[in-house]
């Protein structure tokens, strides 16, 4: 198990390094005049040259990357070129917002997909057809459209939940929950649809396996067969889909945060990309990839626990 985890950790670190290097290289090729964007169109050429030197943009890209990487491995992502705010401080304020929404969406997706997938696999008939139809519709409808519909109906018209804003968990537990419900549900719809179909298909295959027929012949109840043996053996394929869905949830959070006015890491990355604020954009990319790697590592651990063959593959 230790070797299994070490392989995953090393692979995750390599992925973070590759993504960070690629992002830095792409930013170096944009040709954006950052100094002029900071100083404005009325700045003189001498001021632009001075600002370019201050930011270190007159140095070769390899030198700048080495300097950034040396500081980044120590946890220092620099400061915003436009506001002067330390990138670490901005990330510490925005990351909890995004994680709250994404993880809540993931939990909703897991609960609903397991319940709907199991019902569809066990009951069949019209219930199965309804679940499949709902899954197709859920996959087809984009998250931003779901977010707009929920915001207009539940927040604006019915006033059941806030339409915009975020309340930190430390300030108010109830306020925090109310502020993330609609964004989390918006993200969870598509993820639930895809995972439900995977759970349904995997559970149908497991329930038709020889060992399940053996368990039933020994007198085990349907509940014991399904919940103790069926779902556990059907879980690994669903976890694979769930890991991919988590990446989609992170990406979808960028748009959903805009709809609900959430000060998350997606909004931070979007504004940094528009301005050309490389330190902030690099910091958000590295931290986002690190979060994805961490969550996938946890899912790999769960996968290895459910399927011991994975640990020695």
Tab-separated table of C-alpha atoms in Angstrom:
chain	number	residue	atom	x	y	z
A	1	UNK	CA	0.000	0.000	0.000
A	2	UNK	CA	2.886	2.376	0.784
A	3	UNK	CA	4.440	1.830	-2.649
A	4	UNK	CA	1.000	2.368	-4.198
A	5	UNK	CA	0.667	5.738	-2.433
A	6	UNK	CA	4.226	6.806	-3.234
A	7	UNK	CA	3.647	6.193	-6.937
A	8	UNK	CA	0.523	8.319	-6.850
A	9	UNK	CA	2.233	11.136	-4.918
A	10	UNK	CA	5.206	11.235	-7.289
A	11	UNK	CA	2.898	11.211	-10.314
A	12	UNK	CA	0.916	14.071	-8.778
A	13	UNK	CA	4.027	16.160	-8.150
A	14	UNK	CA	5.215	15.598	-11.714
A	15	UNK	CA	1.799	16.687	-12.991
A	16	UNK	CA	1.897	19.900	-10.945
A	17	UNK	CA	5.387	20.670	-12.257
A	18	UNK	CA	4.421	20.022	-15.883
A	19	UNK	CA	1.259	22.137	-15.670
A	20	UNK	CA	3.094	24.996	-13.934
A	21	UNK	CA	5.876	24.919	-16.534
A	22	UNK	CA	3.407	24.830	-19.405
A	23	UNK	CA	1.374	27.694	-17.950
A	24	UNK	CA	4.496	29.837	-17.463
A	25	UNK	CA	5.581	29.127	-21.028
A	26	UNK	CA	2.188	30.063	-22.464
A	27	UNK	CA	2.095	33.287	-20.453
A	28	UNK	CA	5.518	34.202	-21.812
A	29	UNK	CA	4.197	33.867	-25.375
A	30	UNK	CA	1.092	36.057	-25.016
A	31	UNK	CA	2.929	39.263	-25.938
A	32	UNK	CA	0.865	41.290	-23.462
A	33	UNK	CA	2.425	44.617	-22.473
A	34	UNK	CA	1.868	44.194	-18.743
A	35	UNK	CA	3.744	47.348	-17.797
A	36	UNK	CA	1.478	49.495	-19.980
A	37	UNK	CA	-1.620	47.732	-18.621
A	38	UNK	CA	-0.514	48.587	-15.091
A	39	UNK	CA	0.530	52.197	-15.737
A	40	UNK	CA	-2.187	53.053	-18.244
A	41	UNK	CA	-2.131	54.357	-21.776
A	42	UNK	CA	-0.784	57.775	-20.753
A	43	UNK	CA	2.444	56.365	-19.314
A	44	UNK	CA	5.710	57.480	-20.941
A	45	UNK	CA	8.147	55.082	-22.521
A	46	UNK	CA	10.629	55.719	-19.716
A	47	UNK	CA	8.011	54.755	-17.111
A	48	UNK	CA	7.163	51.585	-19.012
A	49	UNK	CA	10.832	50.602	-19.255
A	50	UNK	CA	11.288	51.229	-15.525
A	51	UNK	CA	8.198	49.183	-14.643
A	52	UNK	CA	9.277	46.358	-16.935
A	53	UNK	CA	12.645	46.257	-15.170
A	54	UNK	CA	10.952	46.373	-11.748
A	55	UNK	CA	8.833	43.344	-12.603
A	56	UNK	CA	11.843	41.519	-14.045
A	57	UNK	CA	10.203	41.175	-17.439
A	58	UNK	CA	13.385	42.312	-19.186
A	59	UNK	CA	15.116	39.115	-18.074
A	60	UNK	CA	15.137	35.888	-20.135
A	61	UNK	CA	12.129	33.626	-19.597
A	62	UNK	CA	14.335	30.822	-18.232
A	63	UNK	CA	15.774	33.113	-15.557
A	64	UNK	CA	12.325	34.384	-14.569
A	65	UNK	CA	10.959	30.846	-14.397
A	66	UNK	CA	13.850	29.646	-12.249
A	67	UNK	CA	13.308	32.552	-9.842
A	68	UNK	CA	9.554	31.913	-9.664
A	69	UNK	CA	9.975	28.140	-9.232
A	70	UNK	CA	12.555	28.580	-6.452
A	71	UNK	CA	10.137	30.758	-4.511
A	72	UNK	CA	7.072	28.639	-5.344
A	73	UNK	CA	8.525	25.445	-3.849
A	74	UNK	CA	8.871	27.426	-0.614
A	75	UNK	CA	5.229	28.479	-0.777
A	76	UNK	CA	5.898	32.016	-2.038
A	77	UNK	CA	3.985	32.740	-5.248
A	78	UNK	CA	4.922	36.412	-5.273
A	79	UNK	CA	2.657	39.435	-5.384
A	80	UNK	CA	0.001	40.641	-7.761
A	81	UNK	CA	1.455	42.979	-10.359
A	82	UNK	CA	-1.655	45.133	-10.230
A	83	UNK	CA	-2.637	45.293	-6.558
A	84	UNK	CA	0.562	44.309	-4.760
A	85	UNK	CA	-1.398	41.798	-2.670
A	86	UNK	CA	0.542	38.598	-1.897
A	87	UNK	CA	-0.780	35.773	-4.057
A	88	UNK	CA	-0.854	33.446	-1.063
A	89	UNK	CA	-3.165	35.848	0.756
A	90	UNK	CA	-5.536	36.057	-2.222
A	91	UNK	CA	-5.592	32.262	-2.522
A	92	UNK	CA	-6.271	31.805	1.187
A	93	UNK	CA	-9.320	34.050	0.836
A	94	UNK	CA	-10.726	32.603	-2.390
A	95	UNK	CA	-9.849	28.895	-2.209
A	96	UNK	CA	-12.225	28.115	0.720
A	97	UNK	CA	-15.093	29.596	-1.301
A	98	UNK	CA	-14.456	27.381	-4.316
A	99	UNK	CA	-13.759	24.281	-2.226
A	100	UNK	CA	-16.995	24.824	-0.282
A	101	UNK	CA	-19.037	24.893	-3.474
A	102	UNK	CA	-17.175	22.109	-5.299
A	103	UNK	CA	-17.015	19.680	-2.377
A	104	UNK	CA	-20.666	20.324	-1.532
A	105	UNK	CA	-21.519	19.636	-5.174
A	106	UNK	CA	-19.446	16.456	-5.039
A	107	UNK	CA	-21.251	15.228	-1.913
A	108	UNK	CA	-24.645	15.956	-3.475
A	109	UNK	CA	-23.567	14.142	-6.629
A	110	UNK	CA	-22.393	11.056	-4.722
A	111	UNK	CA	-25.564	10.763	-2.657
A	112	UNK	CA	-27.944	11.268	-5.567
A	113	UNK	CA	-26.029	9.145	-8.071
A	114	UNK	CA	-25.774	6.161	-5.731
A	115	UNK	CA	-29.452	6.403	-4.797
A	116	UNK	CA	-30.735	6.906	-8.359
A	117	UNK	CA	-28.334	4.401	-9.905
A	118	UNK	CA	-29.261	1.715	-7.374
A	119	UNK	CA	-33.003	2.311	-7.798
A	120	UNK	CA	-32.710	2.175	-11.585
A	121	UNK	CA	-30.653	-1.030	-11.493
A	122	UNK	CA	-32.888	-2.811	-8.978
A	123	UNK	CA	-36.354	-1.707	-10.057
A	124	UNK	CA	-35.932	-1.510	-13.832
A	125	UNK	CA	-39.031	-0.835	-15.937
A	126	UNK	CA	-40.387	2.687	-16.178
A	127	UNK	CA	-38.324	3.859	-13.191
A	128	UNK	CA	-35.152	2.868	-14.996
A	129	UNK	CA	-36.280	4.673	-18.156
A	130	UNK	CA	-37.124	7.828	-16.225
A	131	UNK	CA	-33.721	7.828	-14.513
A	132	UNK	CA	-31.944	7.336	-17.839
A	133	UNK	CA	-33.930	10.164	-19.440
A	134	UNK	CA	-33.178	12.474	-16.513
A	135	UNK	CA	-29.487	11.558	-16.758
A	136	UNK	CA	-29.405	12.433	-20.458
A	137	UNK	CA	-31.112	15.772	-19.805
A	138	UNK	CA	-28.817	16.510	-16.881
A	139	UNK	CA	-25.749	15.883	-19.011
A	140	UNK	CA	-27.040	17.999	-21.890
A	141	UNK	CA	-27.967	21.109	-19.886
A	142	UNK	CA	-24.910	23.299	-19.139
A	143	UNK	CA	-24.141	24.298	-15.566
A	144	UNK	CA	-24.448	28.026	-16.194
A	145	UNK	CA	-28.014	27.602	-17.510
A	146	UNK	CA	-28.966	25.564	-14.444
A	147	UNK	CA	-27.363	28.244	-12.268
A	148	UNK	CA	-29.361	31.001	-13.967
A	149	UNK	CA	-32.629	29.074	-13.640
A	150	UNK	CA	-32.049	28.367	-9.952
A	151	UNK	CA	-31.012	31.957	-9.264
A	152	UNK	CA	-34.088	33.397	-10.990
A	153	UNK	CA	-36.655	30.980	-9.553
A	154	UNK	CA	-35.469	30.098	-6.045
A	155	UNK	CA	-33.541	33.260	-5.215
A	156	UNK	CA	-35.118	36.175	-7.091
A	157	UNK	CA	-38.748	35.098	-7.422
A	158	UNK	CA	-39.325	32.865	-4.397
A	159	UNK	CA	-36.621	34.478	-2.200
A	160	UNK	CA	-35.854	31.139	-0.558
A	161	UNK	CA	-32.070	31.492	-0.824
A	162	UNK	CA	-29.629	34.353	-1.509
A	163	UNK	CA	-28.937	35.066	-5.161
A	164	UNK	CA	-25.411	36.368	-4.700
A	165	UNK	CA	-22.684	36.628	-2.084
A	166	UNK	CA	-20.801	34.289	0.204
A	167	UNK	CA	-20.817	33.918	3.987
A	168	UNK	CA	-17.754	32.328	5.564
A	169	UNK	CA	-18.314	29.223	7.662
A	170	UNK	CA	-16.615	30.886	10.629
A	171	UNK	CA	-19.059	33.800	10.519
A	172	UNK	CA	-22.290	31.837	10.290
A	173	UNK	CA	-22.853	28.148	9.660
A	174	UNK	CA	-26.409	28.692	8.480
A	175	UNK	CA	-25.429	31.638	6.306
A	176	UNK	CA	-22.569	29.640	4.785
A	177	UNK	CA	-24.878	26.735	3.944
A	178	UNK	CA	-27.489	29.024	2.402
A	179	UNK	CA	-24.882	30.783	0.276
A	180	UNK	CA	-23.470	27.582	-1.276
A	181	UNK	CA	-26.636	25.522	-1.812
A	182	UNK	CA	-27.606	26.937	-5.203
A	183	UNK	CA	-24.058	27.011	-6.655
A	184	UNK	CA	-23.411	23.463	-5.406
A	185	UNK	CA	-26.646	22.121	-6.882
A	186	UNK	CA	-25.865	23.868	-10.181
A	187	UNK	CA	-22.531	22.077	-10.355
A	188	UNK	CA	-23.883	18.744	-9.151
A	189	UNK	CA	-26.541	18.253	-11.847
A	190	UNK	CA	-24.242	17.192	-14.705
A	191	UNK	CA	-21.939	15.232	-12.401
A	192	UNK	CA	-24.882	13.366	-10.911
A	193	UNK	CA	-26.196	12.454	-14.338
A	194	UNK	CA	-22.903	10.925	-15.511
A	195	UNK	CA	-22.158	9.114	-12.258
A	196	UNK	CA	-25.705	7.767	-11.967
A	197	UNK	CA	-25.396	5.970	-15.282
A	198	UNK	CA	-22.052	4.516	-14.251
A	199	UNK	CA	-23.441	3.266	-10.925
A	200	UNK	CA	-26.466	1.804	-12.667
A	201	UNK	CA	-24.439	-0.059	-15.289
A	202	UNK	CA	-21.828	-1.315	-12.823
A	203	UNK	CA	-24.455	-2.505	-10.343
A	204	UNK	CA	-26.402	-4.360	-13.035
A	205	UNK	CA	-23.210	-6.162	-14.080
A	206	UNK	CA	-22.330	-7.045	-10.478
A	207	UNK	CA	-25.802	-8.355	-9.662
A	208	UNK	CA	-25.575	-10.700	-12.649
A	209	UNK	CA	-22.211	-12.100	-11.543
A	210	UNK	CA	-21.801	-15.706	-10.383
A	211	UNK	CA	-20.765	-14.799	-6.832
A	212	UNK	CA	-24.007	-12.854	-6.336
A	213	UNK	CA	-26.058	-15.867	-7.361
A	214	UNK	CA	-24.021	-17.922	-4.894
A	215	UNK	CA	-24.739	-15.421	-2.111
A	216	UNK	CA	-28.444	-15.521	-2.866
A	217	UNK	CA	-28.453	-19.318	-2.912
A	218	UNK	CA	-27.038	-19.241	0.617
A	219	UNK	CA	-30.083	-17.321	1.806
A	220	UNK	CA	-28.659	-13.790	2.072
A	221	UNK	CA	-31.288	-11.098	1.908
A	222	UNK	CA	-31.590	-8.786	-1.079
A	223	UNK	CA	-30.594	-5.842	1.108
A	224	UNK	CA	-27.416	-7.561	2.268
A	225	UNK	CA	-26.486	-8.629	-1.266
A	226	UNK	CA	-26.981	-5.142	-2.683
A	227	UNK	CA	-25.556	-2.921	0.036
A	228	UNK	CA	-22.835	-5.156	1.467
A	229	UNK	CA	-21.549	-6.792	-1.703
A	230	UNK	CA	-23.131	-5.236	-4.785
A	231	UNK	CA	-22.422	-1.562	-4.217
A	232	UNK	CA	-18.900	-2.205	-2.981
A	233	UNK	CA	-17.993	-4.140	-6.124
A	234	UNK	CA	-19.742	-1.563	-8.312
A	235	UNK	CA	-17.959	1.364	-6.632
A	236	UNK	CA	-14.531	1.288	-8.397
A	237	UNK	CA	-15.857	2.179	-11.886
A	238	UNK	CA	-18.023	4.895	-10.344
A	239	UNK	CA	-15.012	6.321	-8.485
A	240	UNK	CA	-13.127	6.593	-11.767
A	241	UNK	CA	-15.942	8.639	-13.269
A	242	UNK	CA	-16.222	10.674	-10.079
A	243	UNK	CA	-12.529	11.622	-10.263
A	244	UNK	CA	-13.074	12.938	-13.777
A	245	UNK	CA	-16.234	14.729	-12.696
A	246	UNK	CA	-14.337	16.523	-9.929
A	247	UNK	CA	-12.095	18.129	-12.539
A	248	UNK	CA	-15.220	19.215	-14.382
A	249	UNK	CA	-16.651	20.683	-11.188
A	250	UNK	CA	-13.521	22.800	-10.716
A	251	UNK	CA	-13.835	24.084	-14.273
A	252	UNK	CA	-17.561	24.709	-13.956
A	253	UNK	CA	-17.016	26.669	-10.756
A	254	UNK	CA	-15.497	29.529	-12.795
A	255	UNK	CA	-18.832	30.259	-14.498
A	256	UNK	CA	-21.056	29.419	-11.532
A	257	UNK	CA	-19.075	31.790	-9.305
A	258	UNK	CA	-19.724	34.559	-11.806
A	259	UNK	CA	-23.468	33.850	-11.837
A	260	UNK	CA	-23.792	33.892	-8.046
A	261	UNK	CA	-21.191	36.597	-7.388
A	262	UNK	CA	-18.915	34.338	-5.343
A	263	UNK	CA	-15.363	35.544	-4.620
A	264	UNK	CA	-13.813	32.177	-5.436
A	265	UNK	CA	-10.593	31.066	-7.048
A	266	UNK	CA	-12.314	30.818	-10.425
A	267	UNK	CA	-13.193	34.500	-10.381
A	268	UNK	CA	-9.655	35.306	-9.227
A	269	UNK	CA	-8.130	33.335	-12.102
A	270	UNK	CA	-10.500	34.891	-14.627
A	271	UNK	CA	-9.650	38.458	-13.616
A	272	UNK	CA	-5.932	37.632	-13.534
A	273	UNK	CA	-6.108	36.173	-17.048
A	274	UNK	CA	-7.894	39.253	-18.381
A	275	UNK	CA	-5.312	41.608	-16.843
A	276	UNK	CA	-2.286	39.463	-17.596
A	277	UNK	CA	-1.412	39.181	-13.908
A	278	UNK	CA	1.009	36.244	-14.240
A	279	UNK	CA	1.865	35.694	-10.530
A	280	UNK	CA	-1.808	35.416	-9.567
A	281	UNK	CA	-2.658	33.220	-12.548
A	282	UNK	CA	0.289	30.901	-11.913
A	283	UNK	CA	-0.613	30.631	-8.238
A	284	UNK	CA	-4.236	29.769	-8.967
A	285	UNK	CA	-3.244	27.168	-11.566
A	286	UNK	CA	-0.730	25.457	-9.279
A	287	UNK	CA	-3.064	25.411	-6.287
A	288	UNK	CA	-6.008	24.190	-8.369
A	289	UNK	CA	-3.956	21.346	-9.858
A	290	UNK	CA	-2.648	20.484	-6.375
A	291	UNK	CA	-6.233	20.271	-5.082
A	292	UNK	CA	-7.248	18.039	-7.990
A	293	UNK	CA	-4.221	15.804	-7.400
A	294	UNK	CA	-5.017	15.564	-3.684
A	295	UNK	CA	-8.650	14.635	-4.247
A	296	UNK	CA	-7.687	12.089	-6.903
A	297	UNK	CA	-5.143	10.637	-4.466
A	298	UNK	CA	-7.892	10.182	-1.882
A	299	UNK	CA	-10.083	8.531	-4.516
A	300	UNK	CA	-7.164	6.272	-5.481
A	301	UNK	CA	-6.823	5.247	-1.842
A	302	UNK	CA	-10.536	4.421	-1.759
A	303	UNK	CA	-10.162	2.570	-5.073
A	304	UNK	CA	-7.248	0.554	-3.704
A	305	UNK	CA	-9.210	-0.296	-0.566
A	306	UNK	CA	-12.179	-1.478	-2.603
A	307	UNK	CA	-10.079	-3.308	-5.192
A	308	UNK	CA	-6.807	-4.720	-3.788
A	309	UNK	CA	-5.657	-5.700	-7.289
A	310	UNK	CA	-5.039	-2.005	-8.011
A	311	UNK	CA	-2.385	-1.784	-5.285
A	312	UNK	CA	-0.205	-4.366	-6.973
A	313	UNK	CA	-0.901	-3.453	-10.597
